[in-house]
Coordinates of C-alpha atoms in Angstrom, one line a residue:
M1 CA -40.9 96.2 70.5
C2 CA -40.3 93.3 72.9
H3 CA -41.9 93.2 76.3
A4 CA -40.3 91.4 79.2
V5 CA -42.2 88.3 80.2
D6 CA -43.2 88.4 83.8
R7 CA -41.7 85.4 85.5
P8 CA -42.9 84.1 88.9
E9 CA -40.4 84.8 91.6
V10 CA -38.6 81.8 92.8
P11 CA -38.1 81.8 96.6
P12 CA -34.5 81.5 97.7
V13 CA -33.5 78.0 98.8
A14 CA -32.4 78.0 102.3
T15 CA -28.9 76.5 102.8
P16 CA -29.0 74.0 105.7
A17 CA -26.7 75.0 108.5
P18 CA -23.7 72.7 108.9
R19 CA -24.2 70.1 111.6
R20 CA -22.3 70.6 114.8
K21 CA -19.4 68.1 115.4
L22 CA -19.2 66.0 118.5
L23 CA -15.7 65.4 119.9
G24 CA -14.2 67.7 117.4
R25 CA -10.8 69.3 117.5
L26 CA -10.1 71.5 120.6
S27 CA -9.0 75.1 120.4
L28 CA -5.3 75.6 120.8
P29 CA -5.5 77.2 124.3
E30 CA -7.9 74.5 125.5
R31 CA -5.7 71.7 124.1
R32 CA -2.7 73.2 125.9
F33 CA -4.6 73.4 129.2
V34 CA -5.8 69.8 128.8
A35 CA -2.4 68.5 128.0
D36 CA -0.8 70.3 131.0
A37 CA -3.5 69.1 133.4
L38 CA -3.5 65.5 132.2
R39 CA 0.3 65.4 132.3
T40 CA 0.3 66.0 136.0
E41 CA -2.7 63.7 136.5
T42 CA -0.9 60.9 134.6
V43 CA 2.1 61.1 136.9
G44 CA -0.2 61.2 139.9
G45 CA -2.2 58.3 138.6
V46 CA 0.9 56.1 138.4
L47 CA 1.7 57.1 142.0
L48 CA -1.9 56.3 142.9
L49 CA -1.6 52.9 141.3
V50 CA 1.7 52.2 143.1
A51 CA 0.0 53.3 146.4
A52 CA -3.0 51.0 145.9
I53 CA -0.8 48.0 145.1
A54 CA 1.4 48.8 148.2
A55 CA -1.8 49.0 150.4
L56 CA -3.0 45.6 149.1
V57 CA 0.4 44.0 149.6
W58 CA 0.7 45.5 153.1
A59 CA -2.8 44.4 154.1
N60 CA -2.6 40.9 152.7
I61 CA 0.8 39.6 153.9
P62 CA 0.1 38.0 157.3
A63 CA 3.5 39.0 158.8
I64 CA 2.8 42.7 158.3
S65 CA -0.9 43.0 157.9
G66 CA -1.3 43.8 161.7
S67 CA 1.0 46.8 161.3
Y68 CA -1.2 48.2 158.5
D69 CA -4.3 48.2 160.7
S70 CA -2.3 49.7 163.6
V71 CA -0.9 52.6 161.4
R72 CA -4.1 53.6 159.8
S73 CA -6.1 53.5 163.0
F74 CA -3.5 55.5 165.0
H75 CA -5.1 58.7 166.3
I76 CA -3.4 62.1 166.2
G77 CA -4.6 65.7 166.4
P78 CA -6.0 68.2 169.0
A79 CA -8.9 66.6 170.8
S80 CA -9.9 70.0 172.3
L81 CA -10.7 71.1 168.7
G82 CA -12.6 68.0 167.9
L83 CA -9.8 66.8 165.6
D84 CA -8.4 63.7 167.3
L85 CA -8.6 61.6 164.2
S86 CA -7.1 58.4 162.9
V87 CA -4.6 58.5 160.1
Q88 CA -7.1 57.0 157.8
H89 CA -9.6 59.7 158.8
W90 CA -7.1 62.4 158.2
A91 CA -6.4 61.0 154.7
A92 CA -10.1 60.9 153.8
D93 CA -11.2 64.2 155.3
G94 CA -8.0 66.2 155.3
L95 CA -5.9 65.2 152.3
L96 CA -8.9 64.8 150.0
A97 CA -9.9 68.4 150.8
V98 CA -6.9 69.3 148.7
F99 CA -8.1 67.0 145.9
F100 CA -11.6 68.6 146.0
F101 CA -10.1 72.1 146.1
V102 CA -8.4 71.4 142.8
A103 CA -11.7 69.9 141.5
G104 CA -13.4 73.1 142.5
I105 CA -10.9 75.2 140.5
E106 CA -11.3 72.9 137.5
L107 CA -15.1 73.1 137.6
K108 CA -14.9 77.0 137.9
R109 CA -12.6 77.2 134.9
E110 CA -14.7 74.9 132.8
L111 CA -17.8 77.0 133.7
V112 CA -16.3 80.4 132.8
A113 CA -13.5 79.7 130.3
G114 CA -13.7 76.1 129.2
D115 CA -16.1 73.9 127.3
L116 CA -18.9 74.2 129.9
R117 CA -19.3 78.0 129.3
D118 CA -21.2 77.3 126.1
A119 CA -24.5 75.6 126.6
K120 CA -24.4 73.7 123.3
A121 CA -20.8 72.5 123.8
A122 CA -21.5 71.6 127.4
A123 CA -24.6 69.5 126.5
L124 CA -22.6 66.5 125.4
P125 CA -20.3 66.0 128.4
V126 CA -23.0 67.0 130.9
V127 CA -25.6 64.6 129.5
A128 CA -23.0 61.8 129.2
A129 CA -21.8 62.4 132.8
L130 CA -25.3 62.5 134.2
C131 CA -26.3 59.3 132.4
G132 CA -22.9 57.8 133.5
M133 CA -24.0 58.4 137.1
A134 CA -27.7 57.7 136.9
V135 CA -27.3 54.3 135.1
P136 CA -24.7 52.8 137.6
A137 CA -26.9 54.0 140.5
L138 CA -29.9 52.3 138.9
V139 CA -28.0 49.1 138.3
Y140 CA -26.9 49.0 141.9
F141 CA -30.4 49.7 143.1
L142 CA -32.0 47.0 141.0
V143 CA -29.4 44.4 142.0
N144 CA -29.9 45.1 145.7
A145 CA -33.7 45.4 145.4
L146 CA -33.9 42.0 143.7
G147 CA -31.3 40.5 146.0
S148 CA -32.6 42.0 149.3
G149 CA -29.4 43.9 149.9
S150 CA -28.7 47.4 151.3
T151 CA -29.4 50.3 148.9
A152 CA -27.3 52.6 151.0
G153 CA -24.3 52.2 148.6
W154 CA -26.2 53.4 145.4
A155 CA -23.7 56.2 144.9
V156 CA -20.5 54.1 145.2
P157 CA -20.3 53.2 141.4
T158 CA -21.2 56.6 140.2
A159 CA -17.7 58.3 140.2
T160 CA -14.9 58.2 137.6
D161 CA -11.3 58.4 138.7
I162 CA -9.5 60.3 136.0
A163 CA -6.0 59.8 137.5
F164 CA -6.4 56.1 137.7
A165 CA -7.8 56.0 134.1
L166 CA -4.8 58.0 132.9
A167 CA -2.4 55.7 134.7
V168 CA -3.9 52.7 132.9
L169 CA -3.3 54.5 129.6
A170 CA 0.3 55.3 130.6
V171 CA 0.9 51.7 131.5
I172 CA -0.5 50.2 128.3
G173 CA 1.3 52.9 126.2
T174 CA -1.8 54.3 124.5
S175 CA -2.1 58.0 123.7
L176 CA -5.7 59.2 123.1
P177 CA -6.4 62.1 120.7
S178 CA -6.9 65.4 122.5
A179 CA -10.7 65.4 121.9
L180 CA -11.1 62.1 123.7
R181 CA -8.8 63.1 126.5
A182 CA -10.7 66.4 127.0
F183 CA -14.0 64.4 126.9
L184 CA -12.7 62.1 129.6
L185 CA -11.4 65.0 131.7
T186 CA -14.7 66.9 131.4
L187 CA -16.7 63.8 132.4
A188 CA -14.5 63.5 135.5
V189 CA -15.1 67.2 136.4
V190 CA -18.9 66.9 136.1
D191 CA -18.6 63.6 138.0
D192 CA -16.8 65.3 140.8
L193 CA -19.4 68.1 141.0
F194 CA -22.2 65.7 141.5
A195 CA -20.2 63.5 143.8
I196 CA -19.7 66.6 146.0
L197 CA -23.4 67.3 146.0
I198 CA -24.2 63.6 146.8
I199 CA -21.7 63.7 149.8
A200 CA -23.1 67.0 151.0
V201 CA -26.8 66.0 150.7
F202 CA -26.9 62.3 151.4
F203 CA -24.1 61.8 153.9
T204 CA -24.7 64.6 156.4
S205 CA -26.5 63.1 159.3
S206 CA -26.4 65.8 161.9
I207 CA -25.4 69.5 161.7
N208 CA -23.7 71.7 164.3
F209 CA -25.1 75.0 163.2
A210 CA -22.6 77.1 165.2
A211 CA -19.6 75.5 163.5
L212 CA -21.3 75.6 160.2
G213 CA -22.0 79.3 160.6
G214 CA -18.3 79.8 161.5
A215 CA -17.3 78.0 158.3
V216 CA -19.7 80.1 156.2
A217 CA -18.3 83.3 157.8
G218 CA -14.8 82.1 157.0
L219 CA -15.8 81.4 153.4
V220 CA -17.3 84.9 153.1
L221 CA -14.0 86.4 154.5
F222 CA -12.1 84.2 152.0
W223 CA -14.2 85.6 149.1
F224 CA -13.9 89.2 150.4
L225 CA -10.0 89.0 150.6
L226 CA -9.9 87.5 147.0
R227 CA -12.1 90.3 145.7
A228 CA -10.0 92.9 147.5
G229 CA -6.9 91.7 145.8
V230 CA -5.1 90.6 149.0
R231 CA -2.2 88.3 148.2
G232 CA 0.0 86.0 150.2
W233 CA -0.2 82.3 151.1
Y234 CA 0.4 83.2 154.8
V235 CA -3.1 84.8 154.7
Y236 CA -5.1 82.2 152.9
V237 CA -3.5 78.9 154.1
P238 CA -4.3 79.6 157.9
L239 CA -7.8 80.8 156.9
A240 CA -8.3 77.7 154.8
L241 CA -7.3 75.5 157.7
V242 CA -9.7 77.3 160.1
I243 CA -12.6 76.9 157.5
W244 CA -11.8 73.2 157.1
G245 CA -11.8 72.6 160.8
L246 CA -15.1 74.4 161.3
M247 CA -16.6 72.5 158.4
Y248 CA -15.5 69.2 159.8
N249 CA -17.0 69.9 163.2
S250 CA -20.2 71.1 161.6
G251 CA -21.1 67.6 160.5
V252 CA -20.9 68.4 156.8
H253 CA -18.1 66.5 155.1
A254 CA -15.0 68.6 155.3
T255 CA -14.1 68.2 151.7
I256 CA -17.0 70.5 150.9
A257 CA -14.8 73.4 152.3
G258 CA -12.1 72.6 149.7
V259 CA -14.6 72.7 146.8
A260 CA -16.2 76.0 148.0
M261 CA -12.8 77.7 148.2
G262 CA -11.8 76.4 144.8
L263 CA -15.0 77.8 143.2
M264 CA -14.3 81.2 144.6
L265 CA -11.1 81.7 142.8
R266 CA -11.1 83.9 139.6
C267 CA -10.5 81.8 136.5
T268 CA -10.8 84.5 133.8
R269 CA -7.8 86.4 132.6
R270 CA -7.6 90.1 132.7
E271 CA -5.6 92.3 130.3
G272 CA -1.9 91.7 130.7
E273 CA -2.3 88.4 132.6
H274 CA -0.8 85.2 131.1
H275 CA -2.7 83.1 133.7
S276 CA -5.7 83.8 135.9
P277 CA -5.2 83.4 139.7
G278 CA -7.2 80.2 139.6
E279 CA -5.0 78.7 136.9
H280 CA -1.9 79.8 138.7
I281 CA -3.0 78.3 142.0
E282 CA -4.2 75.1 140.3
H283 CA -0.8 74.8 138.7
L284 CA 0.9 75.0 142.1
V285 CA -1.5 72.8 144.0
R286 CA -2.3 70.1 141.5
P287 CA 1.0 68.3 141.9
L288 CA 0.4 68.3 145.7
S289 CA -3.0 66.8 145.1
A290 CA -2.1 64.2 142.5
G291 CA 1.3 63.4 143.8
L292 CA 0.7 63.3 147.6
A293 CA -2.8 63.7 148.8
V294 CA -4.6 61.1 146.6
P295 CA -1.8 58.5 146.8
L296 CA -1.8 58.7 150.6
F297 CA -5.5 58.4 150.7
A298 CA -5.3 55.3 148.5
L299 CA -2.5 53.8 150.7
F300 CA -4.7 54.0 153.9
S301 CA -8.1 53.1 152.2
A302 CA -7.3 50.5 149.6
G303 CA -5.8 47.9 152.0
V304 CA -8.6 45.3 152.0
S305 CA -8.4 41.5 152.3
L306 CA -8.3 39.8 148.9
S307 CA -8.5 36.2 149.9
G308 CA -10.2 33.7 147.6
G309 CA -13.3 33.6 149.7
A310 CA -13.5 37.4 149.9
V311 CA -13.2 37.7 146.1
A312 CA -15.8 35.0 145.5
Q313 CA -18.1 36.8 147.9
V314 CA -17.9 40.0 145.8
F315 CA -20.0 38.2 143.1
T316 CA -22.5 36.6 145.6
R317 CA -23.4 39.5 147.9
P318 CA -25.8 42.0 146.3
E319 CA -24.1 45.1 147.7
T320 CA -20.7 44.2 146.2
L321 CA -22.2 42.7 143.0
G322 CA -24.1 45.9 142.5
V323 CA -20.9 47.9 142.7
V324 CA -19.1 45.7 140.2
L325 CA -21.9 45.7 137.7
G326 CA -22.5 49.4 138.2
L327 CA -18.9 50.2 137.3
V328 CA -18.4 47.8 134.5
V329 CA -21.9 47.8 132.9
G330 CA -23.6 50.9 134.3
K331 CA -20.9 53.3 133.5
T332 CA -20.3 52.0 130.0
V333 CA -24.0 51.9 129.1
G334 CA -24.7 55.3 130.7
I335 CA -21.9 57.3 129.1
F336 CA -22.2 55.7 125.7
G337 CA -26.0 55.9 125.7
G338 CA -25.9 59.5 127.0
T339 CA -23.4 60.5 124.2
W340 CA -25.6 58.8 121.5
L341 CA -28.7 60.5 122.8
A342 CA -27.0 63.9 122.8
A343 CA -26.0 63.3 119.2
R344 CA -29.4 62.0 118.2
F345 CA -31.5 64.8 119.7
T346 CA -29.1 67.7 118.9
R347 CA -28.6 66.5 115.3
A348 CA -24.9 66.6 115.8
E349 CA -22.4 64.5 114.0
L350 CA -19.4 62.6 115.5
S351 CA -16.1 64.0 114.3
E352 CA -14.9 62.3 111.1
D353 CA -11.6 61.5 112.9
L354 CA -13.4 59.2 115.4
A355 CA -15.9 56.4 115.4
W356 CA -18.5 55.2 117.9
P357 CA -16.3 52.3 119.1
D358 CA -13.9 55.0 120.3
V359 CA -16.7 56.5 122.5
L360 CA -17.6 53.0 123.7
A361 CA -13.9 52.4 124.7
V362 CA -13.7 55.7 126.7
A363 CA -17.1 55.0 128.3
T364 CA -15.6 51.6 129.5
L365 CA -12.5 53.3 130.7
A366 CA -14.6 55.7 132.8
G367 CA -15.8 52.6 134.7
I368 CA -12.5 52.9 136.7
G369 CA -13.9 54.4 139.9
F370 CA -11.4 54.6 142.7
T371 CA -10.8 57.6 144.9
V372 CA -14.3 59.0 145.2
S373 CA -15.9 55.6 145.1
L374 CA -13.8 54.4 148.0
L375 CA -14.7 57.6 149.9
I376 CA -18.4 57.1 149.3
G377 CA -18.1 53.5 150.2
E378 CA -16.6 54.4 153.6
L379 CA -19.4 57.0 154.2
A380 CA -22.3 54.7 153.1
F381 CA -21.3 51.7 155.3
S382 CA -19.5 53.5 158.1
E383 CA -21.4 51.4 160.7
D384 CA -20.4 48.1 159.2
P385 CA -16.6 47.8 158.8
V386 CA -16.7 44.3 157.3
L387 CA -19.2 45.4 154.6
T388 CA -17.1 48.5 154.0
D389 CA -14.0 46.4 153.2
E390 CA -16.1 44.2 151.0
V391 CA -17.4 47.2 149.1
K392 CA -13.9 48.5 148.7
A393 CA -12.8 45.1 147.3
A394 CA -15.7 45.4 144.9
V395 CA -14.6 48.8 143.8
L396 CA -11.0 47.5 143.1
L397 CA -12.3 44.5 141.3
G398 CA -14.8 46.4 139.2
S399 CA -12.2 49.0 138.3
L400 CA -9.8 46.3 137.3
I401 CA -12.4 44.6 135.0
A402 CA -13.3 47.9 133.4
A403 CA -9.6 48.7 132.9
V404 CA -8.9 45.3 131.2
I405 CA -11.8 45.6 128.9
A406 CA -11.0 49.2 128.0
C407 CA -7.3 48.3 127.3
V408 CA -8.3 45.7 124.8
M409 CA -10.7 48.0 123.0
L410 CA -8.2 50.9 123.0
K411 CA -5.4 48.7 121.7
L412 CA -7.5 47.7 118.7
R413 CA -7.5 51.4 117.7
D414 CA -4.0 52.2 118.9
R415 CA -2.6 52.7 115.4
R416 CA -5.4 55.2 114.5
Y417 CA -4.9 57.1 117.8
R418 CA -1.1 57.4 117.2
A419 CA -1.7 58.8 113.7
L420 CA -4.2 61.4 115.0
T421 CA -1.8 62.3 117.9
E422 CA 1.1 62.7 115.6
A423 CA -0.9 64.9 113.3
E424 CA -2.0 67.1 116.2
E425 CA 1.6 67.5 117.4
R426 CA 3.4 68.0 114.0
D427 CA 5.1 71.4 113.8
E428 CA 7.2 71.4 110.6
D429 CA 7.7 75.2 110.6
R430 CA 8.8 75.1 114.2
D431 CA 6.9 78.2 115.3
G432 CA 5.5 76.5 118.5
I433 CA 2.0 76.0 117.0
P434 CA 0.9 72.6 115.6
D435 CA 0.5 72.8 111.9
I436 CA -3.0 71.5 112.1
Y437 CA -4.1 74.8 113.7
E438 CA -2.5 76.9 111.0
E439 CA -4.1 75.4 107.8
G440 CA -6.2 78.5 107.3
N441 CA -3.3 81.0 107.7
P442 CA -1.7 82.2 104.4
D443 CA 1.6 83.0 106.3
Y444 CA 1.9 79.4 107.4
H445 CA 1.7 78.2 103.8
L446 CA 4.2 80.8 102.6
R447 CA 6.6 79.6 105.4
M448 CA 6.1 76.0 104.4
A449 CA 6.7 76.9 100.7
R450 CA 10.1 78.5 101.6
I451 CA 11.0 75.5 103.7
H452 CA 10.2 73.1 100.9
E453 CA 12.1 75.3 98.3
E454 CA 15.1 75.3 100.6
K455 CA 14.9 71.5 100.9
A456 CA 14.5 71.1 97.2
A457 CA 17.6 73.3 96.5
E458 CA 19.6 71.3 99.0
H459 CA 18.7 68.0 97.4
R460 CA 19.6 69.4 93.9
R461 CA 23.0 70.4 95.3
R462 CA 23.6 66.9 96.7
A463 CA 22.4 65.3 93.5
I464 CA 24.9 67.3 91.4
A465 CA 27.7 66.6 93.9
L466 CA 27.0 62.8 93.8
A467 CA 26.6 62.6 90.0
P468 CA 29.7 61.0 88.1
A469 CA 31.6 63.4 85.8
E470 CA 30.7 63.3 82.1
A471 CA 33.3 61.5 79.8
P472 CA 34.6 63.5 76.8
E473 CA 33.0 62.7 73.4
P474 CA 35.2 60.8 70.9
Q475 CA 37.2 63.0 68.5
D476 CA 37.8 60.9 65.3
G477 CA 34.8 58.6 64.9
A478 CA 36.2 56.0 67.3
G479 CA 32.7 55.5 68.5
E480 CA 31.6 54.4 65.0
A481 CA 34.6 52.1 64.7
T482 CA 33.5 50.2 67.7
G483 CA 30.1 49.3 66.4
G484 CA 28.5 52.7 66.9
S485 CA 28.6 52.5 70.6
S486 CA 29.9 55.4 72.8
T487 CA 30.8 55.9 76.4
R488 CA 27.4 57.5 77.1
A489 CA 25.6 54.6 75.5
D490 CA 27.5 52.1 77.7
R491 CA 26.5 54.0 80.8
P492 CA 23.8 52.1 82.6
A493 CA 20.4 53.9 82.7

């Protein structure tokens, strides 16, 4: 009789969890949203680029430069309401409120339905964006502390202009994979959030509490009407104008009103909805922001003198040198370093489709700071018009240098990007869904099998139709009489 031998229990070996991917493939709904948003921003970015060039030409041709100053300093508006503003002021405080309204909707959507709703997924872009703001500010501060300059402009190089960056990509003809485009967009959204906070906290000198209370009451009414389901632009547009006017008169920068209203919109879909109210309104307002508001702001803010002496002074004055180095060096080091740290300490791996040079190129591209950088420059040095123009010139020059370096780096990887983009967009079964998102679906493979079988059958039919007719075999040994050769044997292989 055999007895079982008692064997010591072997503890189960724990299977290590797969490491999370950084900059991996987007979900299909997120990819479609990013593509739609960036399509509009790209068109707006090209218009922004054209407006900036027009402003520089207008301001630097002696025969017409005087008219540029006259137009942007022309005052219009009801003085009784405290709104007798210059055209440049209307562009900065009025039109940019539309831009920040869209930024508020974008931020709300990212927080409730996008990448930022998941803490783990949000860690990468948030850490990268924070480092991409902190390091440029530190670079500016160190340059000015060592050079005895003004530290008031520390926030100027902290912002990324997504529209201008996309315009650069459109001009050089480079298409980034969706993961890198989404990363760039999310960086810009987080940038905008902290730029809003910087403007609200550091550039509010005095407050009219009565006007501020009226603006807050208007925002509460705006929120209540949204929650009550009241619809109609004729209700919200007049109310938004009142809120904006009260916010401006309160001393708080008026663009804060746009952000606040954007954050109040619902960006989650309910049953039966194809788009949430926030997504619908963003779709309507984004072309107005990207195609009109931001280009007009650029037209009346980017017109600075670019004489040889002015350009040379950018590299000799600590305030302007700090802006250039902050955008070109600080942004690149901050975003790339923040991304690497996020990967290092969360034990995440970079997607196998990408490499760290790709992250470095996008970090350099994020050094294009234009719209918000120009706005903060105006606020930081509002009491010194000459220094304001010099800082604007530094923003333009720093953005140009960052764009050139990024273009070179991106072009070196352009073939790889095109291959990834083509793979993301391929739809051989023509069902409206890219094939790369259906690889785990058995129905997709069955459809592809039928498609390939139909193609194979068609090619067989064509081959038979193109083949030459077979010659008849010889009847009386004629083949042997000619040395054993036959018609078939003479046929070339």
